[in-house]
């Protein structure tokens, strides 16, 4: 308990330090178009929170990014299992996954704009950016499974369901957890970038672009802070749900 309290206090001090640095920098620059202080940003955010458009835009962006991320998790797990069981599948998927990983996000967004409506751009971009992470991490977790445990399972003729929940799940979960933690942040970054370029109506990306166009720096910072908070909140919720699901599967086994 003391360790947790000390860690929390240290984090608060670090945040306070950088807020002071931010405020001092804003005062030195003394130009609202270039840099506004944290108090101004929080005031602007408080004003946005009272608007229905704020919450409607968040909902639109959230559901698209969430859908893209969940599709990437589903596809990544399924294809990783197939690649683990078949060397042919693994060989065929390898160049595709490497290509997706190396192509810049902006290039993907521009290419996708040719093929799909801008309202679906965040879904497709989030999916493509997160899929390689999930696939590679789940596959690595499967391939690192303790061979002695698998041999023991064969020896005692343990059913496949029991092997999945008792052996594979415990081996893969750390890799899957890491993929989701990194993937959620990447999903938000790439999804918002897609909205800024595609400009679908009533989205966070659309408001960011408008703030930039009208040199509304306070709104730009306020929306950026909103994105950061949403990303952290989603990460805690999603990872917590996956951990609970893993525990239930282990108990059911």
PDB file of C-alpha atoms in Angstrom:
ATOM      1  CA  UNK A   1       0.000   0.000   0.000  1.00  0.00           C
ATOM      2  CA  UNK A   2       2.825   2.381   0.906  1.00  0.00           C
ATOM      3  CA  UNK A   3       4.582   1.587  -2.353  1.00  0.00           C
ATOM      4  CA  UNK A   4       1.438   2.352  -4.364  1.00  0.00           C
ATOM      5  CA  UNK A   5       0.896   5.582  -2.448  1.00  0.00           C
ATOM      6  CA  UNK A   6       4.490   6.643  -3.024  1.00  0.00           C
ATOM      7  CA  UNK A   7       4.249   5.853  -6.743  1.00  0.00           C
ATOM      8  CA  UNK A   8       1.027   7.842  -7.029  1.00  0.00           C
ATOM      9  CA  UNK A   9       2.539  10.812  -5.182  1.00  0.00           C
ATOM     10  CA  UNK A  10       5.586  10.717  -7.462  1.00  0.00           C
ATOM     11  CA  UNK A  11       3.340  10.712 -10.534  1.00  0.00           C
ATOM     12  CA  UNK A  12       1.373  13.689  -9.216  1.00  0.00           C
ATOM     13  CA  UNK A  13       4.573  15.631  -8.551  1.00  0.00           C
ATOM     14  CA  UNK A  14       5.860  14.850 -12.069  1.00  0.00           C
ATOM     15  CA  UNK A  15       2.586  16.004 -13.659  1.00  0.00           C
ATOM     16  CA  UNK A  16       2.576  19.164 -11.542  1.00  0.00           C
ATOM     17  CA  UNK A  17       6.162  19.896 -12.566  1.00  0.00           C
ATOM     18  CA  UNK A  18       5.358  19.739 -16.279  1.00  0.00           C
ATOM     19  CA  UNK A  19       2.202  21.813 -15.834  1.00  0.00           C
ATOM     20  CA  UNK A  20       4.331  24.522 -14.226  1.00  0.00           C
ATOM     21  CA  UNK A  21       6.844  24.270 -17.083  1.00  0.00           C
ATOM     22  CA  UNK A  22       3.970  24.563 -19.561  1.00  0.00           C
ATOM     23  CA  UNK A  23       2.554  27.619 -17.793  1.00  0.00           C
ATOM     24  CA  UNK A  24       5.960  29.332 -17.604  1.00  0.00           C
ATOM     25  CA  UNK A  25       6.617  28.620 -21.298  1.00  0.00           C
ATOM     26  CA  UNK A  26       3.227  30.073 -22.194  1.00  0.00           C
ATOM     27  CA  UNK A  27       3.954  33.210 -20.179  1.00  0.00           C
ATOM     28  CA  UNK A  28       7.363  33.627 -21.822  1.00  0.00           C
ATOM     29  CA  UNK A  29       5.989  33.169 -25.344  1.00  0.00           C
ATOM     30  CA  UNK A  30       3.062  35.477 -24.488  1.00  0.00           C
ATOM     31  CA  UNK A  31       1.252  34.688 -27.737  1.00  0.00           C
ATOM     32  CA  UNK A  32      -2.049  32.775 -27.525  1.00  0.00           C
ATOM     33  CA  UNK A  33      -1.869  31.638 -31.157  1.00  0.00           C
ATOM     34  CA  UNK A  34       1.449  29.878 -30.564  1.00  0.00           C
ATOM     35  CA  UNK A  35       1.038  28.516 -27.031  1.00  0.00           C
ATOM     36  CA  UNK A  36      -1.717  28.800 -24.426  1.00  0.00           C
ATOM     37  CA  UNK A  37      -1.389  27.888 -20.775  1.00  0.00           C
ATOM     38  CA  UNK A  38      -2.986  24.885 -19.027  1.00  0.00           C
ATOM     39  CA  UNK A  39      -5.563  27.080 -17.254  1.00  0.00           C
ATOM     40  CA  UNK A  40      -6.803  28.424 -20.601  1.00  0.00           C
ATOM     41  CA  UNK A  41      -6.986  24.909 -22.056  1.00  0.00           C
ATOM     42  CA  UNK A  42      -8.965  23.582 -19.081  1.00  0.00           C
ATOM     43  CA  UNK A  43     -11.360  26.544 -19.314  1.00  0.00           C
ATOM     44  CA  UNK A  44     -11.908  25.842 -22.997  1.00  0.00           C
ATOM     45  CA  UNK A  45     -12.397  22.132 -22.297  1.00  0.00           C
ATOM     46  CA  UNK A  46     -14.981  22.954 -19.629  1.00  0.00           C
ATOM     47  CA  UNK A  47     -16.846  24.976 -22.247  1.00  0.00           C
ATOM     48  CA  UNK A  48     -16.709  22.137 -24.790  1.00  0.00           C
ATOM     49  CA  UNK A  49     -17.988  19.588 -22.259  1.00  0.00           C
ATOM     50  CA  UNK A  50     -21.222  21.556 -21.927  1.00  0.00           C
ATOM     51  CA  UNK A  51     -21.921  21.245 -25.666  1.00  0.00           C
ATOM     52  CA  UNK A  52     -23.859  18.330 -27.144  1.00  0.00           C
ATOM     53  CA  UNK A  53     -21.658  18.397 -30.245  1.00  0.00           C
ATOM     54  CA  UNK A  54     -18.644  17.563 -28.064  1.00  0.00           C
ATOM     55  CA  UNK A  55     -20.136  14.287 -26.841  1.00  0.00           C
ATOM     56  CA  UNK A  56     -21.658  13.413 -30.220  1.00  0.00           C
ATOM     57  CA  UNK A  57     -18.263  13.824 -31.918  1.00  0.00           C
ATOM     58  CA  UNK A  58     -16.568  11.720 -29.250  1.00  0.00           C
ATOM     59  CA  UNK A  59     -19.164   8.958 -29.713  1.00  0.00           C
ATOM     60  CA  UNK A  60     -18.709   8.943 -33.492  1.00  0.00           C
ATOM     61  CA  UNK A  61     -14.925   8.745 -33.256  1.00  0.00           C
ATOM     62  CA  UNK A  62     -14.967   6.230 -30.412  1.00  0.00           C
ATOM     63  CA  UNK A  63     -17.225   3.726 -32.149  1.00  0.00           C
ATOM     64  CA  UNK A  64     -15.153   3.805 -35.353  1.00  0.00           C
ATOM     65  CA  UNK A  65     -11.794   3.415 -33.639  1.00  0.00           C
ATOM     66  CA  UNK A  66     -13.195   0.744 -31.299  1.00  0.00           C
ATOM     67  CA  UNK A  67     -14.608  -1.214 -34.247  1.00  0.00           C
ATOM     68  CA  UNK A  68     -11.304  -1.047 -36.127  1.00  0.00           C
ATOM     69  CA  UNK A  69      -9.385  -2.167 -33.046  1.00  0.00           C
ATOM     70  CA  UNK A  70     -11.745  -5.052 -32.239  1.00  0.00           C
ATOM     71  CA  UNK A  71     -11.638  -6.261 -35.848  1.00  0.00           C
ATOM     72  CA  UNK A  72      -7.831  -6.195 -35.732  1.00  0.00           C
ATOM     73  CA  UNK A  73      -7.858  -8.252 -32.503  1.00  0.00           C
ATOM     74  CA  UNK A  74     -10.237 -10.806 -33.995  1.00  0.00           C
ATOM     75  CA  UNK A  75      -8.340 -11.088 -37.288  1.00  0.00           C
ATOM     76  CA  UNK A  76      -4.960 -11.092 -35.538  1.00  0.00           C
ATOM     77  CA  UNK A  77      -5.886 -13.939 -33.191  1.00  0.00           C
ATOM     78  CA  UNK A  78      -7.514 -16.101 -35.881  1.00  0.00           C
ATOM     79  CA  UNK A  79      -4.683 -15.691 -38.393  1.00  0.00           C
ATOM     80  CA  UNK A  80      -2.007 -16.149 -35.708  1.00  0.00           C
ATOM     81  CA  UNK A  81      -3.587 -19.482 -34.717  1.00  0.00           C
ATOM     82  CA  UNK A  82      -3.733 -20.549 -38.365  1.00  0.00           C
ATOM     83  CA  UNK A  83      -0.104 -19.492 -38.904  1.00  0.00           C
ATOM     84  CA  UNK A  84       0.927 -21.414 -35.776  1.00  0.00           C
ATOM     85  CA  UNK A  85      -0.738 -24.564 -37.070  1.00  0.00           C
ATOM     86  CA  UNK A  86       0.334 -24.194 -40.708  1.00  0.00           C
ATOM     87  CA  UNK A  87       3.758 -23.149 -41.979  1.00  0.00           C
ATOM     88  CA  UNK A  88       2.203 -22.396 -45.395  1.00  0.00           C
ATOM     89  CA  UNK A  89      -0.177 -19.837 -43.869  1.00  0.00           C
ATOM     90  CA  UNK A  90       2.669 -18.275 -41.877  1.00  0.00           C
ATOM     91  CA  UNK A  91       4.847 -17.984 -44.996  1.00  0.00           C
ATOM     92  CA  UNK A  92       2.035 -16.429 -47.030  1.00  0.00           C
ATOM     93  CA  UNK A  93       1.127 -13.907 -44.324  1.00  0.00           C
ATOM     94  CA  UNK A  94       4.706 -12.840 -43.586  1.00  0.00           C
ATOM     95  CA  UNK A  95       5.183 -10.400 -46.534  1.00  0.00           C
ATOM     96  CA  UNK A  96       1.692  -8.950 -46.034  1.00  0.00           C
ATOM     97  CA  UNK A  97       2.255  -8.237 -42.343  1.00  0.00           C
ATOM     98  CA  UNK A  98       5.717  -6.756 -42.997  1.00  0.00           C
ATOM     99  CA  UNK A  99       4.308  -4.531 -45.746  1.00  0.00           C
ATOM    100  CA  UNK A 100       1.566  -3.184 -43.488  1.00  0.00           C
ATOM    101  CA  UNK A 101       4.114  -2.508 -40.748  1.00  0.00           C
ATOM    102  CA  UNK A 102       6.489  -0.563 -43.008  1.00  0.00           C
ATOM    103  CA  UNK A 103       4.057   1.621 -44.985  1.00  0.00           C
ATOM    104  CA  UNK A 104       3.556   5.077 -43.337  1.00  0.00           C
ATOM    105  CA  UNK A 105       0.143   5.827 -41.858  1.00  0.00           C
ATOM    106  CA  UNK A 106      -0.353   8.854 -44.138  1.00  0.00           C
ATOM    107  CA  UNK A 107       0.191   6.698 -47.237  1.00  0.00           C
ATOM    108  CA  UNK A 108      -2.394   4.193 -46.057  1.00  0.00           C
ATOM    109  CA  UNK A 109      -4.915   6.940 -45.345  1.00  0.00           C
ATOM    110  CA  UNK A 110      -4.519   8.522 -48.781  1.00  0.00           C
ATOM    111  CA  UNK A 111      -4.770   5.145 -50.505  1.00  0.00           C
ATOM    112  CA  UNK A 112      -7.838   4.182 -48.506  1.00  0.00           C
ATOM    113  CA  UNK A 113      -9.522   7.472 -49.379  1.00  0.00           C
ATOM    114  CA  UNK A 114      -9.533   6.319 -53.010  1.00  0.00           C
ATOM    115  CA  UNK A 115     -11.361   3.095 -52.152  1.00  0.00           C
ATOM    116  CA  UNK A 116     -13.696   3.787 -49.216  1.00  0.00           C
ATOM    117  CA  UNK A 117     -15.877   6.666 -47.916  1.00  0.00           C
ATOM    118  CA  UNK A 118     -14.230   9.035 -45.469  1.00  0.00           C
ATOM    119  CA  UNK A 119     -16.695   8.035 -42.723  1.00  0.00           C
ATOM    120  CA  UNK A 120     -15.138   4.533 -42.693  1.00  0.00           C
ATOM    121  CA  UNK A 121     -11.554   5.716 -42.939  1.00  0.00           C
ATOM    122  CA  UNK A 122     -10.847   5.613 -39.190  1.00  0.00           C
ATOM    123  CA  UNK A 123     -12.147   2.028 -38.975  1.00  0.00           C
ATOM    124  CA  UNK A 124      -9.905   0.778 -41.781  1.00  0.00           C
ATOM    125  CA  UNK A 125      -6.848   2.730 -40.620  1.00  0.00           C
ATOM    126  CA  UNK A 126      -7.140   1.577 -36.997  1.00  0.00           C
ATOM    127  CA  UNK A 127      -7.544  -1.999 -38.196  1.00  0.00           C
ATOM    128  CA  UNK A 128      -4.495  -1.921 -40.461  1.00  0.00           C
ATOM    129  CA  UNK A 129      -2.258  -0.262 -37.863  1.00  0.00           C
ATOM    130  CA  UNK A 130      -3.194  -2.645 -35.028  1.00  0.00           C
ATOM    131  CA  UNK A 131      -3.485  -5.942 -36.901  1.00  0.00           C
ATOM    132  CA  UNK A 132       0.285  -6.571 -37.333  1.00  0.00           C
ATOM    133  CA  UNK A 133       0.863  -5.968 -33.617  1.00  0.00           C
ATOM    134  CA  UNK A 134      -1.821  -8.408 -32.499  1.00  0.00           C
ATOM    135  CA  UNK A 135      -0.882 -11.034 -35.077  1.00  0.00           C
ATOM    136  CA  UNK A 136       2.866 -10.928 -34.361  1.00  0.00           C
ATOM    137  CA  UNK A 137       2.485 -10.939 -30.568  1.00  0.00           C
ATOM    138  CA  UNK A 138      -0.095 -13.731 -30.434  1.00  0.00           C
ATOM    139  CA  UNK A 139       1.960 -15.830 -32.832  1.00  0.00           C
ATOM    140  CA  UNK A 140       5.096 -15.260 -30.755  1.00  0.00           C
ATOM    141  CA  UNK A 141       3.204 -16.268 -27.630  1.00  0.00           C
ATOM    142  CA  UNK A 142       1.974 -19.472 -29.247  1.00  0.00           C
ATOM    143  CA  UNK A 143       5.412 -20.369 -30.560  1.00  0.00           C
ATOM    144  CA  UNK A 144       6.994 -19.764 -27.146  1.00  0.00           C
ATOM    145  CA  UNK A 145       4.632 -22.192 -25.413  1.00  0.00           C
ATOM    146  CA  UNK A 146       6.538 -24.660 -23.221  1.00  0.00           C
ATOM    147  CA  UNK A 147       7.001 -27.829 -25.276  1.00  0.00           C
ATOM    148  CA  UNK A 148       7.302 -29.960 -22.152  1.00  0.00           C
ATOM    149  CA  UNK A 149       3.824 -28.881 -21.063  1.00  0.00           C
ATOM    150  CA  UNK A 150       2.446 -29.810 -24.476  1.00  0.00           C
ATOM    151  CA  UNK A 151       4.168 -33.206 -24.332  1.00  0.00           C
ATOM    152  CA  UNK A 152       2.715 -33.774 -20.884  1.00  0.00           C
ATOM    153  CA  UNK A 153      -0.736 -32.863 -22.213  1.00  0.00           C
ATOM    154  CA  UNK A 154      -0.295 -35.430 -24.992  1.00  0.00           C
ATOM    155  CA  UNK A 155       0.880 -38.046 -22.506  1.00  0.00           C
ATOM    156  CA  UNK A 156      -2.143 -37.597 -20.227  1.00  0.00           C
ATOM    157  CA  UNK A 157      -4.528 -37.058 -23.164  1.00  0.00           C
ATOM    158  CA  UNK A 158      -5.737 -33.717 -21.904  1.00  0.00           C
ATOM    159  CA  UNK A 159      -8.691 -32.408 -23.985  1.00  0.00           C
ATOM    160  CA  UNK A 160      -8.051 -29.579 -26.435  1.00  0.00           C
ATOM    161  CA  UNK A 161     -10.257 -27.120 -24.542  1.00  0.00           C
ATOM    162  CA  UNK A 162      -8.315 -27.761 -21.339  1.00  0.00           C
ATOM    163  CA  UNK A 163      -5.011 -27.251 -23.197  1.00  0.00           C
ATOM    164  CA  UNK A 164      -6.184 -23.909 -24.565  1.00  0.00           C
ATOM    165  CA  UNK A 165      -7.327 -22.532 -21.205  1.00  0.00           C
ATOM    166  CA  UNK A 166      -4.614 -24.050 -19.001  1.00  0.00           C
ATOM    167  CA  UNK A 167      -1.531 -23.977 -21.241  1.00  0.00           C
ATOM    168  CA  UNK A 168      -1.883 -21.733 -24.282  1.00  0.00           C
ATOM    169  CA  UNK A 169      -3.866 -18.968 -22.588  1.00  0.00           C
ATOM    170  CA  UNK A 170      -1.352 -18.477 -19.779  1.00  0.00           C
ATOM    171  CA  UNK A 171       1.523 -18.426 -22.279  1.00  0.00           C
ATOM    172  CA  UNK A 172      -0.114 -16.066 -24.776  1.00  0.00           C
ATOM    173  CA  UNK A 173      -1.757 -13.564 -22.386  1.00  0.00           C
ATOM    174  CA  UNK A 174       1.417 -11.524 -21.614  1.00  0.00           C
ATOM    175  CA  UNK A 175       2.090 -11.130 -25.353  1.00  0.00           C
ATOM    176  CA  UNK A 176      -1.569 -10.335 -26.061  1.00  0.00           C
ATOM    177  CA  UNK A 177      -1.676  -7.818 -23.211  1.00  0.00           C
ATOM    178  CA  UNK A 178       1.384  -6.037 -24.632  1.00  0.00           C
ATOM    179  CA  UNK A 179      -0.136  -5.976 -28.131  1.00  0.00           C
ATOM    180  CA  UNK A 180      -3.408  -4.489 -26.888  1.00  0.00           C
ATOM    181  CA  UNK A 181      -1.654  -1.896 -24.731  1.00  0.00           C
ATOM    182  CA  UNK A 182       0.409  -0.666 -27.685  1.00  0.00           C
ATOM    183  CA  UNK A 183      -2.369  -1.210 -30.216  1.00  0.00           C
ATOM    184  CA  UNK A 184      -4.964   0.921 -28.435  1.00  0.00           C
ATOM    185  CA  UNK A 185      -2.678   3.940 -28.413  1.00  0.00           C
ATOM    186  CA  UNK A 186      -1.805   3.344 -32.058  1.00  0.00           C
ATOM    187  CA  UNK A 187      -5.491   2.939 -32.945  1.00  0.00           C
ATOM    188  CA  UNK A 188      -6.305   6.353 -31.512  1.00  0.00           C
ATOM    189  CA  UNK A 189      -3.338   8.056 -33.178  1.00  0.00           C
ATOM    190  CA  UNK A 190      -3.977   6.546 -36.605  1.00  0.00           C
ATOM    191  CA  UNK A 191      -7.768   6.870 -36.346  1.00  0.00           C
ATOM    192  CA  UNK A 192      -7.612  10.558 -35.470  1.00  0.00           C
ATOM    193  CA  UNK A 193      -5.049  11.138 -38.246  1.00  0.00           C
ATOM    194  CA  UNK A 194      -7.469   9.491 -40.678  1.00  0.00           C
ATOM    195  CA  UNK A 195     -10.266  11.802 -39.546  1.00  0.00           C
ATOM    196  CA  UNK A 196      -8.085  14.905 -39.869  1.00  0.00           C
ATOM    197  CA  UNK A 197      -7.314  13.946 -43.477  1.00  0.00           C
ATOM    198  CA  UNK A 198     -10.718  12.508 -44.434  1.00  0.00           C
ATOM    199  CA  UNK A 199     -12.727  15.112 -42.465  1.00  0.00           C
ATOM    200  CA  UNK A 200     -15.929  13.129 -41.772  1.00  0.00           C
ATOM    201  CA  UNK A 201     -18.533  15.378 -40.130  1.00  0.00           C
ATOM    202  CA  UNK A 202     -19.060  15.430 -36.354  1.00  0.00           C
ATOM    203  CA  UNK A 203     -15.791  13.738 -35.371  1.00  0.00           C
ATOM    204  CA  UNK A 204     -12.823  14.678 -33.207  1.00  0.00           C
ATOM    205  CA  UNK A 205     -10.584  14.884 -36.273  1.00  0.00           C
ATOM    206  CA  UNK A 206     -12.957  17.338 -37.919  1.00  0.00           C
ATOM    207  CA  UNK A 207     -12.870  19.607 -34.844  1.00  0.00           C
ATOM    208  CA  UNK A 208      -9.075  19.421 -34.703  1.00  0.00           C
ATOM    209  CA  UNK A 209      -8.877  20.538 -38.323  1.00  0.00           C
ATOM    210  CA  UNK A 210     -11.306  23.405 -37.706  1.00  0.00           C
ATOM    211  CA  UNK A 211      -9.290  24.533 -34.681  1.00  0.00           C
ATOM    212  CA  UNK A 212      -6.144  24.581 -36.807  1.00  0.00           C
ATOM    213  CA  UNK A 213      -7.878  26.444 -39.644  1.00  0.00           C
ATOM    214  CA  UNK A 214      -9.174  29.196 -37.360  1.00  0.00           C
ATOM    215  CA  UNK A 215      -5.950  29.311 -35.270  1.00  0.00           C
ATOM    216  CA  UNK A 216      -7.968  28.374 -32.184  1.00  0.00           C
ATOM    217  CA  UNK A 217      -5.015  27.017 -30.202  1.00  0.00           C
ATOM    218  CA  UNK A 218      -7.002  26.638 -26.977  1.00  0.00           C
ATOM    219  CA  UNK A 219      -9.518  24.344 -28.710  1.00  0.00           C
ATOM    220  CA  UNK A 220      -6.692  22.453 -30.410  1.00  0.00           C
ATOM    221  CA  UNK A 221      -5.079  21.723 -27.048  1.00  0.00           C
ATOM    222  CA  UNK A 222      -8.455  20.933 -25.450  1.00  0.00           C
ATOM    223  CA  UNK A 223      -9.330  18.348 -28.101  1.00  0.00           C
ATOM    224  CA  UNK A 224      -5.815  16.904 -27.902  1.00  0.00           C
ATOM    225  CA  UNK A 225      -6.184  16.533 -24.127  1.00  0.00           C
ATOM    226  CA  UNK A 226      -9.539  14.833 -24.716  1.00  0.00           C
ATOM    227  CA  UNK A 227      -7.923  12.341 -27.083  1.00  0.00           C
ATOM    228  CA  UNK A 228      -5.199  11.531 -24.547  1.00  0.00           C
ATOM    229  CA  UNK A 229      -7.738  10.986 -21.762  1.00  0.00           C
ATOM    230  CA  UNK A 230      -9.945   8.808 -23.961  1.00  0.00           C
ATOM    231  CA  UNK A 231      -6.973   6.711 -25.051  1.00  0.00           C
ATOM    232  CA  UNK A 232      -5.878   6.076 -21.446  1.00  0.00           C
ATOM    233  CA  UNK A 233      -9.452   5.327 -20.335  1.00  0.00           C
ATOM    234  CA  UNK A 234     -10.023   2.885 -23.194  1.00  0.00           C
ATOM    235  CA  UNK A 235      -6.741   1.116 -22.449  1.00  0.00           C
ATOM    236  CA  UNK A 236      -7.675   0.582 -18.790  1.00  0.00           C
ATOM    237  CA  UNK A 237     -11.184  -0.615 -19.644  1.00  0.00           C
ATOM    238  CA  UNK A 238     -10.230  -2.960 -22.472  1.00  0.00           C
ATOM    239  CA  UNK A 239      -7.250  -4.527 -20.720  1.00  0.00           C
ATOM    240  CA  UNK A 240      -9.332  -4.955 -17.580  1.00  0.00           C
ATOM    241  CA  UNK A 241     -12.061  -6.731 -19.538  1.00  0.00           C
ATOM    242  CA  UNK A 242      -9.545  -9.046 -21.224  1.00  0.00           C
ATOM    243  CA  UNK A 243      -8.000  -9.927 -17.847  1.00  0.00           C
ATOM    244  CA  UNK A 244     -11.417 -10.752 -16.390  1.00  0.00           C
ATOM    245  CA  UNK A 245     -12.265 -12.881 -19.426  1.00  0.00           C
ATOM    246  CA  UNK A 246      -8.985 -14.783 -19.092  1.00  0.00           C
ATOM    247  CA  UNK A 247      -9.687 -15.474 -15.389  1.00  0.00           C
ATOM    248  CA  UNK A 248     -13.189 -16.745 -16.171  1.00  0.00           C
ATOM    249  CA  UNK A 249     -11.853 -19.086 -18.847  1.00  0.00           C
ATOM    250  CA  UNK A 250      -9.241 -20.448 -16.436  1.00  0.00           C
ATOM    251  CA  UNK A 251     -11.876 -21.002 -13.724  1.00  0.00           C
ATOM    252  CA  UNK A 252     -14.247 -22.640 -16.200  1.00  0.00           C
ATOM    253  CA  UNK A 253     -11.468 -25.006 -17.244  1.00  0.00           C
TER     254      UNK A 253
END
